[in-house]
Amino acid sequence: METIDMVFGAIYNMLSVYVGIRVIELFLVSKDRSRKISLPLYIGTWLVNSVVYYVPNSGIMPTRLSIFLCFIALAIFLYEGNWKRKVLAVISAMGMGIIVENIVWISSNVLGAPLENAALGCLYSGVLELFIVVLIEKILSFDRYAVLPVGGYLSIGILSVGSVMVAEIISEEVHSHELSMIALSIICILNISTYYIYQKIAENYKEGLQRTMLIEENRMYVKQMEILRQSQEYVRVLRHDMKNHMQLIHTWLESGEYEKAKEYVGKLGEKHGITQEYVRTENIEVDSILNYKL
């Protein structure tokens, strides 16, 4: 195997690992881990898989076994969830890669243009799988703030289609194997970096909206607290006034001035909106409360 083919294989391995991680994150929630822990594990996964891939006469099964075991390790150390969910996430990541690869190769044969360049087929599979993952993320996201606007996904779609078209042109027009592999490697890197940037933009977009919502919630709480303070002040004043009212009524009742007390109570009722009777239950206390509320 030529050096340039090994370089492309290592870069494509990076793409496949990145896509697999994105699939795993569809099922699992990341633990609160620092990059000092997560980054070495990601790099180790890519490195182990690359080494196994280039072992002479290793075949496809050892490579898939290595990536499976590495994904299991990532799921255990970097993500929350029970072991069944973690195994399901890893199997889904592996299965999606295999299915997309078969779709690409079968489609090329059905269309009468079989892919003779294995690197080209790998690139097509990686770009298609990554685009499918992003679409699934948008569909499964119940939080409308967790995704980018439609224009962002349209841009990603244009990037994916453009990458495939440029790769096809390069494979047909560039007759130098070294140059074509370098170009395919660059396209692969561009897709990885662009999708990663869009992922970070989506995260920042969500965080910005959450901060805005938090600010609005704080303003609402401040307003509610002010309303509560005003209500408490009103209740305090009302209690003070009511104490004075009751003292005055009590004085009139003790002195036998019942008409004055009755007239005063009537004025209080008019002042607080008690103008008519809505309920009559033969219970004076209940009637007075209900009529006042109504």
Short mmCIF file of C-alpha atoms in Angstrom, two decimals:
data_model
loop_
_atom_site.label_atom_id
_atom_site.label_comp_id
_atom_site.label_asym_id
_atom_site.label_seq_id
_atom_site.Cartn_x
_atom_site.Cartn_y
_atom_site.Cartn_z
CA MET A 1 0.00 0.00 0.00
CA GLU A 2 1.34 3.39 -0.98
CA THR A 3 1.97 6.09 1.59
CA ILE A 4 -0.66 8.39 0.13
CA ASP A 5 -3.26 5.62 0.41
CA MET A 6 -2.34 5.16 4.07
CA VAL A 7 -2.70 8.88 4.67
CA PHE A 8 -6.16 8.88 3.10
CA GLY A 9 -7.11 5.80 5.13
CA ALA A 10 -6.07 7.53 8.35
CA ILE A 11 -8.08 10.64 7.46
CA TYR A 12 -11.11 8.59 6.45
CA ASN A 13 -10.77 6.71 9.72
CA MET A 14 -11.04 10.05 11.48
CA LEU A 15 -14.28 10.75 9.59
CA SER A 16 -15.76 7.33 10.41
CA VAL A 17 -14.89 7.68 14.11
CA TYR A 18 -16.41 11.17 14.21
CA VAL A 19 -19.61 9.92 12.55
CA GLY A 20 -19.79 6.98 14.94
CA ILE A 21 -19.51 9.30 17.93
CA ARG A 22 -22.30 11.49 16.56
CA VAL A 23 -24.51 8.38 16.22
CA ILE A 24 -23.72 7.30 19.79
CA GLU A 25 -24.73 10.77 21.00
CA LEU A 26 -28.17 10.22 19.49
CA PHE A 27 -28.75 7.63 22.25
CA LEU A 28 -26.53 8.73 25.13
CA VAL A 29 -25.88 11.92 27.11
CA SER A 30 -22.29 12.95 27.66
CA LYS A 31 -20.88 12.87 31.17
CA ASP A 32 -19.39 16.02 32.63
CA ARG A 33 -15.85 15.16 31.56
CA SER A 34 -12.99 17.52 30.77
CA ARG A 35 -11.25 17.49 27.40
CA LYS A 36 -8.16 16.12 29.17
CA ILE A 37 -10.08 12.85 29.48
CA SER A 38 -12.31 12.79 26.40
CA LEU A 39 -9.79 13.95 23.79
CA PRO A 40 -7.20 11.19 24.50
CA LEU A 41 -9.98 8.59 24.32
CA TYR A 42 -11.16 9.91 20.96
CA ILE A 43 -7.63 10.00 19.60
CA GLY A 44 -6.95 6.53 21.01
CA THR A 45 -10.03 5.16 19.27
CA TRP A 46 -8.88 6.58 15.95
CA LEU A 47 -5.30 5.41 16.44
CA VAL A 48 -6.18 1.84 17.44
CA ASN A 49 -8.57 1.46 14.54
CA SER A 50 -6.02 2.87 12.09
CA VAL A 51 -3.29 0.51 13.30
CA VAL A 52 -5.56 -2.56 13.07
CA TYR A 53 -6.66 -1.49 9.59
CA TYR A 54 -3.09 -1.44 8.31
CA VAL A 55 -2.09 -4.79 9.79
CA PRO A 56 -1.18 -7.02 6.80
CA ASN A 57 -3.92 -9.48 5.82
CA SER A 58 -6.08 -8.36 8.73
CA GLY A 59 -9.28 -8.21 6.74
CA ILE A 60 -12.43 -6.23 7.51
CA MET A 61 -13.60 -8.18 10.59
CA PRO A 62 -10.67 -7.31 12.90
CA THR A 63 -11.11 -3.65 11.96
CA ARG A 64 -14.81 -3.71 12.79
CA LEU A 65 -14.12 -5.58 16.01
CA SER A 66 -11.55 -2.98 17.07
CA ILE A 67 -13.87 -0.06 16.36
CA PHE A 68 -16.68 -1.85 18.22
CA LEU A 69 -14.55 -2.37 21.31
CA CYS A 70 -13.26 1.21 21.16
CA PHE A 71 -16.81 2.58 20.88
CA ILE A 72 -17.82 0.44 23.87
CA ALA A 73 -14.96 1.99 25.85
CA LEU A 74 -16.08 5.49 24.84
CA ALA A 75 -19.68 4.73 25.82
CA ILE A 76 -18.57 3.43 29.24
CA PHE A 77 -16.22 6.26 30.18
CA LEU A 78 -17.75 9.29 28.47
CA TYR A 79 -21.54 8.78 28.43
CA GLU A 80 -24.40 8.27 30.87
CA GLY A 81 -26.86 5.38 30.66
CA ASN A 82 -27.22 1.69 31.47
CA TRP A 83 -25.16 -0.96 29.68
CA LYS A 84 -28.04 -2.05 27.42
CA ARG A 85 -28.51 1.44 26.08
CA LYS A 86 -24.77 1.83 25.56
CA VAL A 87 -24.51 -1.44 23.65
CA LEU A 88 -27.53 -0.42 21.53
CA ALA A 89 -25.88 2.93 20.75
CA VAL A 90 -22.63 1.26 19.66
CA ILE A 91 -24.42 -1.36 17.56
CA SER A 92 -26.44 1.42 15.90
CA ALA A 93 -23.25 3.33 15.10
CA MET A 94 -21.69 0.23 13.56
CA GLY A 95 -24.87 -0.79 11.76
CA MET A 96 -25.48 2.61 10.21
CA GLY A 97 -21.96 2.65 8.78
CA ILE A 98 -22.36 -0.79 7.23
CA ILE A 99 -25.81 0.01 5.80
CA VAL A 100 -24.69 3.31 4.23
CA GLU A 101 -21.61 1.66 2.70
CA ASN A 102 -23.79 -1.02 1.12
CA ILE A 103 -26.26 1.58 -0.14
CA VAL A 104 -23.46 3.50 -1.87
CA TRP A 105 -21.89 0.46 -3.51
CA ILE A 106 -25.23 -1.08 -4.55
CA SER A 107 -26.52 2.25 -5.90
CA SER A 108 -23.39 2.75 -7.99
CA ASN A 109 -23.82 -0.71 -9.55
CA VAL A 110 -27.54 -0.20 -10.18
CA LEU A 111 -26.83 3.14 -11.89
CA GLY A 112 -24.30 1.43 -14.15
CA ALA A 113 -21.34 3.34 -12.77
CA PRO A 114 -19.62 0.97 -10.33
CA LEU A 115 -17.05 2.63 -8.10
CA GLU A 116 -13.66 1.31 -9.11
CA ASN A 117 -11.89 3.64 -6.66
CA ALA A 118 -12.34 2.31 -3.12
CA ALA A 119 -11.29 5.64 -1.64
CA LEU A 120 -14.05 7.38 -3.57
CA GLY A 121 -16.64 4.92 -2.28
CA CYS A 122 -15.42 5.40 1.29
CA LEU A 123 -15.66 9.17 0.95
CA TYR A 124 -19.18 8.98 -0.46
CA SER A 125 -20.24 6.70 2.39
CA GLY A 126 -18.73 8.92 5.07
CA VAL A 127 -20.26 12.13 3.71
CA LEU A 128 -23.69 10.53 3.23
CA GLU A 129 -23.69 8.97 6.70
CA LEU A 130 -22.67 12.24 8.34
CA PHE A 131 -25.43 14.13 6.54
CA ILE A 132 -27.99 11.47 7.56
CA VAL A 133 -26.89 11.74 11.20
CA VAL A 134 -27.36 15.51 11.16
CA LEU A 135 -30.86 15.12 9.71
CA ILE A 136 -31.74 12.54 12.36
CA GLU A 137 -30.48 14.91 15.05
CA LYS A 138 -32.83 17.59 13.76
CA ILE A 139 -35.81 15.22 13.49
CA LEU A 140 -35.33 13.70 16.95
CA SER A 141 -34.68 16.99 18.67
CA PHE A 142 -37.79 17.82 20.73
CA ASP A 143 -36.08 20.98 21.94
CA ARG A 144 -36.58 23.57 19.21
CA TYR A 145 -33.63 25.53 20.58
CA ALA A 146 -31.21 22.59 20.16
CA VAL A 147 -31.00 22.87 16.39
CA LEU A 148 -29.88 25.41 13.86
CA PRO A 149 -32.25 27.33 11.59
CA VAL A 150 -33.19 25.65 8.30
CA GLY A 151 -30.63 27.75 6.41
CA GLY A 152 -27.82 26.12 8.35
CA TYR A 153 -28.89 22.64 7.33
CA LEU A 154 -29.31 23.77 3.75
CA SER A 155 -25.69 24.92 3.77
CA ILE A 156 -24.59 21.55 5.11
CA GLY A 157 -26.56 19.81 2.37
CA ILE A 158 -24.88 21.95 -0.28
CA LEU A 159 -21.49 21.08 1.22
CA SER A 160 -22.24 17.34 1.09
CA VAL A 161 -23.52 17.38 -2.49
CA GLY A 162 -20.68 19.64 -3.59
CA SER A 163 -18.12 17.36 -1.98
CA VAL A 164 -19.47 14.35 -3.86
CA MET A 165 -19.51 16.23 -7.18
CA VAL A 166 -15.99 17.59 -6.75
CA ALA A 167 -14.70 14.15 -5.74
CA GLU A 168 -16.30 12.62 -8.85
CA ILE A 169 -14.74 15.25 -11.10
CA ILE A 170 -11.33 14.73 -9.51
CA SER A 171 -11.50 10.96 -9.94
CA GLU A 172 -12.31 11.33 -13.63
CA GLU A 173 -10.13 14.28 -14.64
CA VAL A 174 -7.04 13.95 -12.44
CA HIS A 175 -4.91 11.12 -13.79
CA SER A 176 -2.29 11.29 -11.07
CA HIS A 177 -3.14 8.84 -8.30
CA GLU A 178 -1.17 10.84 -5.74
CA LEU A 179 -2.90 14.12 -6.58
CA SER A 180 -6.36 12.58 -6.61
CA MET A 181 -5.79 10.96 -3.19
CA ILE A 182 -4.51 14.25 -1.79
CA ALA A 183 -7.62 16.01 -3.12
CA LEU A 184 -9.93 13.37 -1.64
CA SER A 185 -8.11 13.66 1.68
CA ILE A 186 -8.61 17.43 1.67
CA ILE A 187 -12.33 17.01 0.89
CA CYS A 188 -12.60 14.56 3.78
CA ILE A 189 -10.90 17.00 6.18
CA LEU A 190 -13.12 19.86 4.99
CA ASN A 191 -16.25 17.84 5.75
CA ILE A 192 -15.03 16.85 9.20
CA SER A 193 -14.05 20.40 10.14
CA THR A 194 -17.20 21.99 8.69
CA TYR A 195 -19.59 19.59 10.40
CA TYR A 196 -17.68 20.02 13.65
CA ILE A 197 -17.91 23.81 13.36
CA TYR A 198 -21.65 23.60 12.67
CA GLN A 199 -22.04 21.36 15.71
CA LYS A 200 -20.35 23.97 17.89
CA ILE A 201 -22.39 26.75 16.30
CA ALA A 202 -25.58 24.81 17.13
CA GLU A 203 -24.43 24.40 20.74
CA ASN A 204 -23.60 28.11 21.05
CA TYR A 205 -26.90 29.00 19.38
CA LYS A 206 -28.77 26.94 21.97
CA GLU A 207 -26.77 28.37 24.87
CA GLY A 208 -27.39 31.92 23.65
CA LEU A 209 -31.14 31.35 23.45
CA GLN A 210 -31.13 29.71 26.86
CA ARG A 211 -29.33 32.73 28.32
CA THR A 212 -31.93 35.01 26.74
CA MET A 213 -34.74 32.91 28.19
CA LEU A 214 -33.04 32.93 31.59
CA ILE A 215 -32.79 36.72 31.52
CA GLU A 216 -36.48 36.99 30.64
CA GLU A 217 -37.38 34.54 33.41
CA ASN A 218 -35.35 36.57 35.91
CA ARG A 219 -37.16 39.73 34.83
CA MET A 220 -40.47 37.96 35.26
CA TYR A 221 -39.47 36.76 38.74
CA VAL A 222 -38.41 40.27 39.71
CA LYS A 223 -41.76 41.59 38.54
CA GLN A 224 -43.61 38.87 40.46
CA MET A 225 -41.63 39.67 43.58
CA GLU A 226 -42.53 43.34 43.22
CA ILE A 227 -46.21 42.43 42.83
CA LEU A 228 -45.94 40.20 45.90
CA ARG A 229 -44.29 43.01 47.87
CA GLN A 230 -47.04 45.42 46.86
CA SER A 231 -49.69 42.84 47.82
CA GLN A 232 -48.11 42.33 51.21
CA GLU A 233 -47.99 46.08 51.75
CA TYR A 234 -51.65 46.35 50.75
CA VAL A 235 -52.59 43.53 53.14
CA ARG A 236 -50.67 45.23 55.94
CA VAL A 237 -52.48 48.51 55.35
CA LEU A 238 -55.80 46.69 55.05
CA ARG A 239 -55.24 44.91 58.36
CA HIS A 240 -54.46 48.22 60.03
CA ASP A 241 -57.56 49.86 58.56
CA MET A 242 -59.72 46.87 59.43
CA LYS A 243 -58.51 46.98 63.01
CA ASN A 244 -59.59 50.62 63.21
CA HIS A 245 -62.96 49.81 61.58
CA MET A 246 -63.62 46.96 64.00
CA GLN A 247 -62.63 49.08 66.99
CA LEU A 248 -65.04 51.83 65.95
CA ILE A 249 -67.89 49.36 65.31
CA HIS A 250 -67.21 47.67 68.63
CA THR A 251 -67.38 51.03 70.43
CA TRP A 252 -70.78 51.85 68.86
CA LEU A 253 -72.16 48.41 69.68
CA GLU A 254 -71.08 48.68 73.30
CA SER A 255 -72.69 52.10 73.61
CA GLY A 256 -75.91 50.85 71.97
CA GLU A 257 -75.58 53.00 68.85
CA TYR A 258 -76.66 50.18 66.55
CA GLU A 259 -77.85 52.42 63.71
CA LYS A 260 -74.46 54.10 63.45
CA ALA A 261 -72.74 50.71 63.43
CA LYS A 262 -75.13 49.39 60.75
CA GLU A 263 -74.73 52.48 58.59
CA TYR A 264 -70.97 52.29 58.92
CA VAL A 265 -70.90 48.61 57.96
CA GLY A 266 -73.04 49.42 54.91
CA LYS A 267 -70.59 52.08 53.77
CA LEU A 268 -67.72 49.61 54.18
CA GLY A 269 -69.57 47.10 52.00
CA GLU A 270 -70.09 49.68 49.25
CA LYS A 271 -66.44 50.68 49.46
CA HIS A 272 -65.26 47.06 48.93
CA GLY A 273 -67.69 46.24 46.16
CA ILE A 274 -70.37 44.31 48.07
CA THR A 275 -73.41 45.67 46.25
CA GLN A 276 -75.71 42.67 45.88
CA GLU A 277 -76.36 39.16 47.10
CA TYR A 278 -75.37 36.28 44.82
CA VAL A 279 -75.49 33.33 47.22
CA ARG A 280 -77.89 32.42 50.03
CA THR A 281 -77.06 29.23 51.94
CA GLU A 282 -78.71 30.20 55.23
CA ASN A 283 -75.22 30.34 56.70
CA ILE A 284 -74.36 33.96 57.35
CA GLU A 285 -70.59 33.46 57.46
CA VAL A 286 -70.46 31.43 54.22
CA ASP A 287 -72.89 33.78 52.45
CA SER A 288 -70.87 36.85 53.35
CA ILE A 289 -67.58 35.34 52.12
CA LEU A 290 -68.99 33.95 48.86
CA ASN A 291 -70.90 37.14 48.04
CA TYR A 292 -67.79 39.20 48.69
CA LYS A 293 -65.69 36.98 46.36
CA LEU A 294 -68.33 36.96 43.65
#
